[in-house]
Amino acid sequence: MIKFVESTPWWFLIVLYITTLVIGVFIGAPIMIEAYDLTMSIEVKRLFVLMPLIRIHYLLPLLIIAAFGLKLVRDRNNKLLTKVFILASVVLTPCIFYGLHASYIYDLTGA
């Protein structure tokens, strides 16, 4: 476990966390506002920013799985596969995180 922590690319975890915030605010919130016909767009955007901060215990396992996957992919020494994995992780991690919490966010808005 210590070797895994020492060899984890921390830049990758930071990029995943930041893209989770960006995708949530600029893509997820407008989609949710339109899908559920919510009138409180500011509150929904705030919730999409706060969800990764408040529910870090749900996001952290996704980040660790992605980091572990990147470590496995990098060990194969295939640059194209590594780039594809990074791109897929950047897109799928926020989608999975916010997808699991969409109903919770909907309940918090009181709609």
mmCIF file of N, CA and C in Angstrom:
data_model
loop_
_atom_site.group_PDB
_atom_site.id
_atom_site.type_symbol
_atom_site.label_atom_id
_atom_site.label_comp_id
_atom_site.label_asym_id
_atom_site.label_seq_id
_atom_site.Cartn_x
_atom_site.Cartn_y
_atom_site.Cartn_z
ATOM 1 N N MET A 1 0.816 -1.190 0.000
ATOM 2 C CA MET A 1 0.000 0.000 0.000
ATOM 3 C C MET A 1 0.866 1.263 0.000
ATOM 4 N N ILE A 2 1.980 1.209 0.728
ATOM 5 C CA ILE A 2 2.857 2.371 0.783
ATOM 6 C C ILE A 2 3.471 2.635 -0.592
ATOM 7 N N LYS A 3 3.831 1.558 -1.320
ATOM 8 C CA LYS A 3 4.382 1.745 -2.665
ATOM 9 C C LYS A 3 3.349 2.376 -3.592
ATOM 10 N N PHE A 4 2.083 1.986 -3.422
ATOM 11 C CA PHE A 4 1.028 2.560 -4.248
ATOM 12 C C PHE A 4 0.897 4.056 -3.987
ATOM 13 N N VAL A 5 0.947 4.456 -2.720
ATOM 14 C CA VAL A 5 0.851 5.882 -2.374
ATOM 15 C C VAL A 5 2.052 6.645 -2.907
ATOM 16 N N GLU A 6 3.232 6.047 -2.824
ATOM 17 C CA GLU A 6 4.444 6.713 -3.305
ATOM 18 C C GLU A 6 4.462 6.847 -4.820
ATOM 19 N N SER A 7 3.859 5.895 -5.529
ATOM 20 C CA SER A 7 3.911 5.932 -6.989
ATOM 21 C C SER A 7 2.657 6.526 -7.613
ATOM 22 N N THR A 8 1.726 7.010 -6.797
ATOM 23 C CA THR A 8 0.495 7.603 -7.323
ATOM 24 C C THR A 8 0.800 8.949 -7.966
ATOM 25 N N PRO A 9 0.328 9.145 -9.184
ATOM 26 C CA PRO A 9 0.505 10.449 -9.829
ATOM 27 C C PRO A 9 -0.497 11.456 -9.240
ATOM 28 N N TRP A 10 -0.042 12.278 -8.317
ATOM 29 C CA TRP A 10 -0.940 13.199 -7.616
ATOM 30 C C TRP A 10 -1.531 14.227 -8.546
ATOM 31 N N TRP A 11 -0.820 14.588 -9.604
ATOM 32 C CA TRP A 11 -1.367 15.525 -10.571
ATOM 33 C C TRP A 11 -2.637 14.967 -11.189
ATOM 34 N N PHE A 12 -2.693 13.641 -11.367
ATOM 35 C CA PHE A 12 -3.855 13.002 -11.960
ATOM 36 C C PHE A 12 -5.069 13.127 -11.037
ATOM 37 N N LEU A 13 -4.867 12.930 -9.746
ATOM 38 C CA LEU A 13 -5.969 13.062 -8.787
ATOM 39 C C LEU A 13 -6.469 14.503 -8.722
ATOM 40 N N ILE A 14 -5.566 15.451 -8.783
ATOM 41 C CA ILE A 14 -5.955 16.866 -8.763
ATOM 42 C C ILE A 14 -6.723 17.222 -10.024
ATOM 43 N N VAL A 15 -6.263 16.735 -11.173
ATOM 44 C CA VAL A 15 -6.970 16.989 -12.434
ATOM 45 C C VAL A 15 -8.367 16.377 -12.399
ATOM 46 N N LEU A 16 -8.490 15.161 -11.883
ATOM 47 C CA LEU A 16 -9.810 14.531 -11.789
ATOM 48 C C LEU A 16 -10.744 15.322 -10.883
ATOM 49 N N TYR A 17 -10.230 15.811 -9.769
ATOM 50 C CA TYR A 17 -11.068 16.566 -8.842
ATOM 51 C C TYR A 17 -11.523 17.881 -9.467
ATOM 52 N N ILE A 18 -10.614 18.582 -10.121
ATOM 53 C CA ILE A 18 -10.964 19.860 -10.750
ATOM 54 C C ILE A 18 -11.937 19.651 -11.898
ATOM 55 N N THR A 19 -11.713 18.632 -12.722
ATOM 56 C CA THR A 19 -12.655 18.384 -13.820
ATOM 57 C C THR A 19 -14.013 17.930 -13.303
ATOM 58 N N THR A 20 -14.045 17.283 -12.142
ATOM 59 C CA THR A 20 -15.330 16.935 -11.545
ATOM 60 C C THR A 20 -16.108 18.204 -11.214
ATOM 61 N N LEU A 21 -15.431 19.189 -10.651
ATOM 62 C CA LEU A 21 -16.089 20.461 -10.354
ATOM 63 C C LEU A 21 -16.533 21.178 -11.622
ATOM 64 N N VAL A 22 -15.650 21.255 -12.605
ATOM 65 C CA VAL A 22 -15.945 21.987 -13.839
ATOM 66 C C VAL A 22 -17.076 21.332 -14.624
ATOM 67 N N ILE A 23 -17.007 20.028 -14.802
ATOM 68 C CA ILE A 23 -18.061 19.329 -15.545
ATOM 69 C C ILE A 23 -19.387 19.423 -14.799
ATOM 70 N N GLY A 24 -19.344 19.361 -13.476
ATOM 71 C CA GLY A 24 -20.572 19.469 -12.698
ATOM 72 C C GLY A 24 -21.238 20.820 -12.849
ATOM 73 N N VAL A 25 -20.460 21.878 -12.776
ATOM 74 C CA VAL A 25 -21.025 23.223 -12.823
ATOM 75 C C VAL A 25 -21.456 23.612 -14.235
ATOM 76 N N PHE A 26 -20.614 23.347 -15.223
ATOM 77 C CA PHE A 26 -20.894 23.841 -16.559
ATOM 78 C C PHE A 26 -21.685 22.882 -17.446
ATOM 79 N N ILE A 27 -21.722 21.615 -17.086
ATOM 80 C CA ILE A 27 -22.469 20.649 -17.904
ATOM 81 C C ILE A 27 -23.583 19.995 -17.089
ATOM 82 N N GLY A 28 -23.252 19.486 -15.914
ATOM 83 C CA GLY A 28 -24.228 18.751 -15.116
ATOM 84 C C GLY A 28 -25.367 19.605 -14.597
ATOM 85 N N ALA A 29 -25.047 20.768 -14.050
ATOM 86 C CA ALA A 29 -26.090 21.636 -13.491
ATOM 87 C C ALA A 29 -27.085 22.099 -14.558
ATOM 88 N N PRO A 30 -26.636 22.597 -15.716
ATOM 89 C CA PRO A 30 -27.625 22.996 -16.732
ATOM 90 C C PRO A 30 -28.486 21.826 -17.237
ATOM 91 N N ILE A 31 -27.890 20.651 -17.352
ATOM 92 C CA ILE A 31 -28.672 19.491 -17.780
ATOM 93 C C ILE A 31 -29.731 19.165 -16.733
ATOM 94 N N MET A 32 -29.357 19.206 -15.471
ATOM 95 C CA MET A 32 -30.314 18.899 -14.409
ATOM 96 C C MET A 32 -31.401 19.957 -14.318
ATOM 97 N N ILE A 33 -31.046 21.212 -14.509
ATOM 98 C CA ILE A 33 -32.034 22.289 -14.470
ATOM 99 C C ILE A 33 -33.068 22.091 -15.570
ATOM 100 N N GLU A 34 -32.603 21.736 -16.769
ATOM 101 C CA GLU A 34 -33.528 21.505 -17.884
ATOM 102 C C GLU A 34 -34.339 20.229 -17.704
ATOM 103 N N ALA A 35 -33.701 19.162 -17.259
ATOM 104 C CA ALA A 35 -34.373 17.868 -17.158
ATOM 105 C C ALA A 35 -35.491 17.884 -16.122
ATOM 106 N N TYR A 36 -35.242 18.531 -14.983
ATOM 107 C CA TYR A 36 -36.232 18.545 -13.906
ATOM 108 C C TYR A 36 -37.023 19.845 -13.852
ATOM 109 N N ASP A 37 -36.783 20.756 -14.793
ATOM 110 C CA ASP A 37 -37.486 22.036 -14.870
ATOM 111 C C ASP A 37 -37.390 22.792 -13.539
ATOM 112 N N LEU A 38 -36.170 22.956 -13.086
ATOM 113 C CA LEU A 38 -35.926 23.635 -11.811
ATOM 114 C C LEU A 38 -35.804 25.143 -12.036
ATOM 115 N N THR A 39 -36.383 25.907 -11.130
ATOM 116 C CA THR A 39 -36.328 27.364 -11.264
ATOM 117 C C THR A 39 -35.175 27.976 -10.483
ATOM 118 N N MET A 40 -34.583 27.238 -9.574
ATOM 119 C CA MET A 40 -33.515 27.757 -8.720
ATOM 120 C C MET A 40 -32.150 27.374 -9.289
ATOM 121 N N SER A 41 -31.776 27.968 -10.405
ATOM 122 C CA SER A 41 -30.543 27.557 -11.077
ATOM 123 C C SER A 41 -29.298 27.871 -10.260
ATOM 124 N N ILE A 42 -29.295 28.967 -9.527
ATOM 125 C CA ILE A 42 -28.126 29.325 -8.712
ATOM 126 C C ILE A 42 -27.896 28.281 -7.628
ATOM 127 N N GLU A 43 -28.972 27.843 -6.975
ATOM 128 C CA GLU A 43 -28.835 26.860 -5.909
ATOM 129 C C GLU A 43 -28.349 25.522 -6.443
ATOM 130 N N VAL A 44 -28.833 25.150 -7.623
ATOM 131 C CA VAL A 44 -28.405 23.887 -8.226
ATOM 132 C C VAL A 44 -26.916 23.946 -8.556
ATOM 133 N N LYS A 45 -26.461 25.049 -9.103
ATOM 134 C CA LYS A 45 -25.029 25.192 -9.405
ATOM 135 C C LYS A 45 -24.192 25.155 -8.132
ATOM 136 N N ARG A 46 -24.690 25.781 -7.076
ATOM 137 C CA ARG A 46 -23.966 25.737 -5.804
ATOM 138 C C ARG A 46 -23.889 24.307 -5.271
ATOM 139 N N LEU A 47 -24.975 23.560 -5.424
ATOM 140 C CA LEU A 47 -24.963 22.169 -4.981
ATOM 141 C C LEU A 47 -23.961 21.343 -5.773
ATOM 142 N N PHE A 48 -23.854 21.606 -7.077
ATOM 143 C CA PHE A 48 -22.901 20.871 -7.891
ATOM 144 C C PHE A 48 -21.462 21.212 -7.521
ATOM 145 N N VAL A 49 -21.226 22.399 -6.986
ATOM 146 C CA VAL A 49 -19.892 22.750 -6.502
ATOM 147 C C VAL A 49 -19.645 22.120 -5.138
ATOM 148 N N LEU A 50 -20.658 22.122 -4.278
ATOM 149 C CA LEU A 50 -20.481 21.629 -2.918
ATOM 150 C C LEU A 50 -20.465 20.102 -2.816
ATOM 151 N N MET A 51 -21.087 19.405 -3.750
ATOM 152 C CA MET A 51 -21.171 17.943 -3.654
ATOM 153 C C MET A 51 -19.795 17.276 -3.561
ATOM 154 N N PRO A 52 -18.812 17.615 -4.400
ATOM 155 C CA PRO A 52 -17.499 16.973 -4.245
ATOM 156 C C PRO A 52 -16.796 17.341 -2.937
ATOM 157 N N LEU A 53 -17.143 18.488 -2.365
ATOM 158 C CA LEU A 53 -16.532 18.885 -1.099
ATOM 159 C C LEU A 53 -17.199 18.182 0.080
ATOM 160 N N ILE A 54 -18.520 18.131 0.060
ATOM 161 C CA ILE A 54 -19.258 17.533 1.170
ATOM 162 C C ILE A 54 -19.201 16.007 1.114
ATOM 163 N N ARG A 55 -19.324 15.457 -0.048
ATOM 164 C CA ARG A 55 -19.380 14.003 -0.208
ATOM 165 C C ARG A 55 -18.057 13.447 -0.746
ATOM 166 N N ILE A 56 -16.969 13.920 -0.184
ATOM 167 C CA ILE A 56 -15.646 13.451 -0.605
ATOM 168 C C ILE A 56 -15.481 11.967 -0.325
ATOM 169 N N HIS A 57 -16.200 11.443 0.662
ATOM 170 C CA HIS A 57 -16.088 10.016 0.968
ATOM 171 C C HIS A 57 -16.703 9.158 -0.129
ATOM 172 N N TYR A 58 -17.525 9.735 -1.012
ATOM 173 C CA TYR A 58 -18.011 9.013 -2.187
ATOM 174 C C TYR A 58 -17.086 9.212 -3.381
ATOM 175 N N LEU A 59 -16.503 10.391 -3.490
ATOM 176 C CA LEU A 59 -15.627 10.689 -4.623
ATOM 177 C C LEU A 59 -14.253 10.066 -4.461
ATOM 178 N N LEU A 60 -13.761 9.994 -3.244
ATOM 179 C CA LEU A 60 -12.418 9.471 -2.997
ATOM 180 C C LEU A 60 -12.220 8.043 -3.507
ATOM 181 N N PRO A 61 -13.155 7.109 -3.285
ATOM 182 C CA PRO A 61 -12.956 5.768 -3.861
ATOM 183 C C PRO A 61 -12.879 5.776 -5.387
ATOM 184 N N LEU A 62 -13.661 6.635 -6.033
ATOM 185 C CA LEU A 62 -13.577 6.735 -7.492
ATOM 186 C C LEU A 62 -12.205 7.240 -7.923
ATOM 187 N N LEU A 63 -11.673 8.215 -7.199
ATOM 188 C CA LEU A 63 -10.350 8.748 -7.521
ATOM 189 C C LEU A 63 -9.259 7.703 -7.295
ATOM 190 N N ILE A 64 -9.381 6.928 -6.229
ATOM 191 C CA ILE A 64 -8.385 5.883 -5.947
ATOM 192 C C ILE A 64 -8.442 4.780 -7.001
ATOM 193 N N ILE A 65 -9.639 4.399 -7.409
ATOM 194 C CA ILE A 65 -9.771 3.382 -8.462
ATOM 195 C C ILE A 65 -9.160 3.884 -9.761
ATOM 196 N N ALA A 66 -9.415 5.152 -10.094
ATOM 197 C CA ALA A 66 -8.842 5.720 -11.324
ATOM 198 C C ALA A 66 -7.315 5.786 -11.231
ATOM 199 N N ALA A 67 -6.779 6.157 -10.075
ATOM 200 C CA ALA A 67 -5.323 6.214 -9.906
ATOM 201 C C ALA A 67 -4.708 4.822 -10.002
ATOM 202 N N PHE A 68 -5.372 3.832 -9.409
ATOM 203 C CA PHE A 68 -4.885 2.461 -9.493
ATOM 204 C C PHE A 68 -4.915 1.967 -10.944
ATOM 205 N N GLY A 69 -5.989 2.302 -11.657
ATOM 206 C CA GLY A 69 -6.086 1.936 -13.071
ATOM 207 C C GLY A 69 -5.001 2.600 -13.901
ATOM 208 N N LEU A 70 -4.712 3.868 -13.619
ATOM 209 C CA LEU A 70 -3.652 4.566 -14.347
ATOM 210 C C LEU A 70 -2.304 3.926 -14.087
ATOM 211 N N LYS A 71 -2.077 3.507 -12.848
ATOM 212 C CA LYS A 71 -0.821 2.835 -12.533
ATOM 213 C C LYS A 71 -0.685 1.541 -13.327
ATOM 214 N N LEU A 72 -1.765 0.775 -13.424
ATOM 215 C CA LEU A 72 -1.726 -0.469 -14.194
ATOM 216 C C LEU A 72 -1.511 -0.208 -15.686
ATOM 217 N N VAL A 73 -2.164 0.820 -16.197
ATOM 218 C CA VAL A 73 -2.036 1.135 -17.622
ATOM 219 C C VAL A 73 -0.633 1.654 -17.934
ATOM 220 N N ARG A 74 -0.078 2.461 -17.044
ATOM 221 C CA ARG A 74 1.269 2.999 -17.282
ATOM 222 C C ARG A 74 2.327 1.913 -17.245
ATOM 223 N N ASP A 75 2.084 0.854 -16.479
ATOM 224 C CA ASP A 75 3.049 -0.244 -16.409
ATOM 225 C C ASP A 75 3.168 -1.000 -17.732
ATOM 226 N N ARG A 76 2.184 -0.872 -18.591
ATOM 227 C CA ARG A 76 2.222 -1.556 -19.895
ATOM 228 C C ARG A 76 3.051 -0.797 -20.929
ATOM 229 N N ASN A 77 3.455 0.415 -20.609
ATOM 230 C CA ASN A 77 4.304 1.244 -21.482
ATOM 231 C C ASN A 77 3.680 1.491 -22.851
ATOM 232 N N ASN A 78 2.382 1.698 -22.883
ATOM 233 C CA ASN A 78 1.675 2.028 -24.109
ATOM 234 C C ASN A 78 1.128 3.443 -23.953
ATOM 235 N N LYS A 79 1.748 4.412 -24.647
ATOM 236 C CA LYS A 79 1.383 5.813 -24.473
ATOM 237 C C LYS A 79 -0.031 6.109 -24.947
ATOM 238 N N LEU A 80 -0.455 5.481 -26.024
ATOM 239 C CA LEU A 80 -1.807 5.714 -26.530
ATOM 240 C C LEU A 80 -2.851 5.205 -25.535
ATOM 241 N N LEU A 81 -2.619 4.026 -24.990
ATOM 242 C CA LEU A 81 -3.532 3.471 -24.000
ATOM 243 C C LEU A 81 -3.588 4.360 -22.749
ATOM 244 N N THR A 82 -2.455 4.901 -22.342
ATOM 245 C CA THR A 82 -2.415 5.786 -21.184
ATOM 246 C C THR A 82 -3.215 7.053 -21.444
ATOM 247 N N LYS A 83 -3.043 7.653 -22.615
ATOM 248 C CA LYS A 83 -3.791 8.866 -22.951
ATOM 249 C C LYS A 83 -5.289 8.605 -23.014
ATOM 250 N N VAL A 84 -5.679 7.480 -23.593
ATOM 251 C CA VAL A 84 -7.094 7.130 -23.671
ATOM 252 C C VAL A 84 -7.668 6.892 -22.279
ATOM 253 N N PHE A 85 -6.910 6.232 -21.418
ATOM 254 C CA PHE A 85 -7.376 5.992 -20.051
ATOM 255 C C PHE A 85 -7.541 7.297 -19.290
ATOM 256 N N ILE A 86 -6.595 8.215 -19.435
ATOM 257 C CA ILE A 86 -6.695 9.509 -18.754
ATOM 258 C C ILE A 86 -7.920 10.269 -19.238
ATOM 259 N N LEU A 87 -8.138 10.298 -20.540
ATOM 260 C CA LEU A 87 -9.306 10.990 -21.093
ATOM 261 C C LEU A 87 -10.605 10.352 -20.616
ATOM 262 N N ALA A 88 -10.666 9.027 -20.630
ATOM 263 C CA ALA A 88 -11.871 8.331 -20.162
ATOM 264 C C ALA A 88 -12.115 8.583 -18.680
ATOM 265 N N SER A 89 -11.057 8.608 -17.892
ATOM 266 C CA SER A 89 -11.206 8.868 -16.459
ATOM 267 C C SER A 89 -11.693 10.278 -16.186
ATOM 268 N N VAL A 90 -11.172 11.236 -16.946
ATOM 269 C CA VAL A 90 -11.568 12.633 -16.773
ATOM 270 C C VAL A 90 -13.050 12.820 -17.098
ATOM 271 N N VAL A 91 -13.566 12.067 -18.037
ATOM 272 C CA VAL A 91 -14.979 12.183 -18.406
ATOM 273 C C VAL A 91 -15.873 11.313 -17.526
ATOM 274 N N LEU A 92 -15.470 10.087 -17.280
ATOM 275 C CA LEU A 92 -16.346 9.147 -16.574
ATOM 276 C C LEU A 92 -16.423 9.359 -15.070
ATOM 277 N N THR A 93 -15.351 9.787 -14.444
ATOM 278 C CA THR A 93 -15.380 9.979 -12.987
ATOM 279 C C THR A 93 -16.439 10.996 -12.568
ATOM 280 N N PRO A 94 -16.500 12.193 -13.176
ATOM 281 C CA PRO A 94 -17.578 13.119 -12.802
ATOM 282 C C PRO A 94 -18.963 12.596 -13.174
ATOM 283 N N CYS A 95 -19.062 11.917 -14.310
ATOM 284 C CA CYS A 95 -20.366 11.387 -14.724
ATOM 285 C C CYS A 95 -20.888 10.364 -13.727
ATOM 286 N N ILE A 96 -20.029 9.479 -13.283
ATOM 287 C CA ILE A 96 -20.441 8.471 -12.299
ATOM 288 C C ILE A 96 -20.777 9.143 -10.975
ATOM 289 N N PHE A 97 -19.929 10.066 -10.532
ATOM 290 C CA PHE A 97 -20.152 10.724 -9.247
ATOM 291 C C PHE A 97 -21.473 11.488 -9.231
ATOM 292 N N TYR A 98 -21.687 12.361 -10.224
ATOM 293 C CA TYR A 98 -22.911 13.156 -10.236
ATOM 294 C C TYR A 98 -24.122 12.320 -10.619
ATOM 295 N N GLY A 99 -23.911 11.283 -11.410
ATOM 296 C CA GLY A 99 -25.028 10.397 -11.750
ATOM 297 C C GLY A 99 -25.575 9.688 -10.528
ATOM 298 N N LEU A 100 -24.703 9.289 -9.625
ATOM 299 C CA LEU A 100 -25.147 8.644 -8.397
ATOM 300 C C LEU A 100 -25.851 9.618 -7.455
ATOM 301 N N HIS A 101 -25.556 10.899 -7.576
ATOM 302 C CA HIS A 101 -26.112 11.890 -6.657
ATOM 303 C C HIS A 101 -27.190 12.779 -7.273
ATOM 304 N N ALA A 102 -27.612 12.482 -8.480
ATOM 305 C CA ALA A 102 -28.609 13.337 -9.140
ATOM 306 C C ALA A 102 -29.918 13.386 -8.360
ATOM 307 N N SER A 103 -30.394 12.252 -7.898
ATOM 308 C CA SER A 103 -31.661 12.256 -7.153
ATOM 309 C C SER A 103 -31.503 12.970 -5.810
ATOM 310 N N TYR A 104 -30.343 12.852 -5.206
ATOM 311 C CA TYR A 104 -30.091 13.549 -3.943
ATOM 312 C C TYR A 104 -30.105 15.051 -4.155
ATOM 313 N N ILE A 105 -29.465 15.514 -5.225
ATOM 314 C CA ILE A 105 -29.457 16.948 -5.541
ATOM 315 C C ILE A 105 -30.882 17.413 -5.844
ATOM 316 N N TYR A 106 -31.631 16.593 -6.557
ATOM 317 C CA TYR A 106 -33.023 16.932 -6.882
ATOM 318 C C TYR A 106 -33.850 17.064 -5.606
ATOM 319 N N ASP A 107 -33.647 16.179 -4.650
ATOM 320 C CA ASP A 107 -34.372 16.249 -3.377
ATOM 321 C C ASP A 107 -33.982 17.492 -2.581
ATOM 322 N N LEU A 108 -32.719 17.893 -2.636
ATOM 323 C CA LEU A 108 -32.275 19.067 -1.887
ATOM 324 C C LEU A 108 -32.851 20.357 -2.450
ATOM 325 N N THR A 109 -33.128 20.386 -3.749
ATOM 326 C CA THR A 109 -33.679 21.606 -4.341
ATOM 327 C C THR A 109 -35.150 21.776 -4.001
ATOM 328 N N GLY A 110 -35.781 20.716 -3.513
ATOM 329 C CA GLY A 110 -37.174 20.823 -3.105
ATOM 330 C C GLY A 110 -38.149 20.882 -4.252
ATOM 331 N N ALA A 111 -37.731 20.464 -5.410
ATOM 332 C CA ALA A 111 -38.612 20.514 -6.576
ATOM 333 C C ALA A 111 -39.589 19.368 -6.594
#
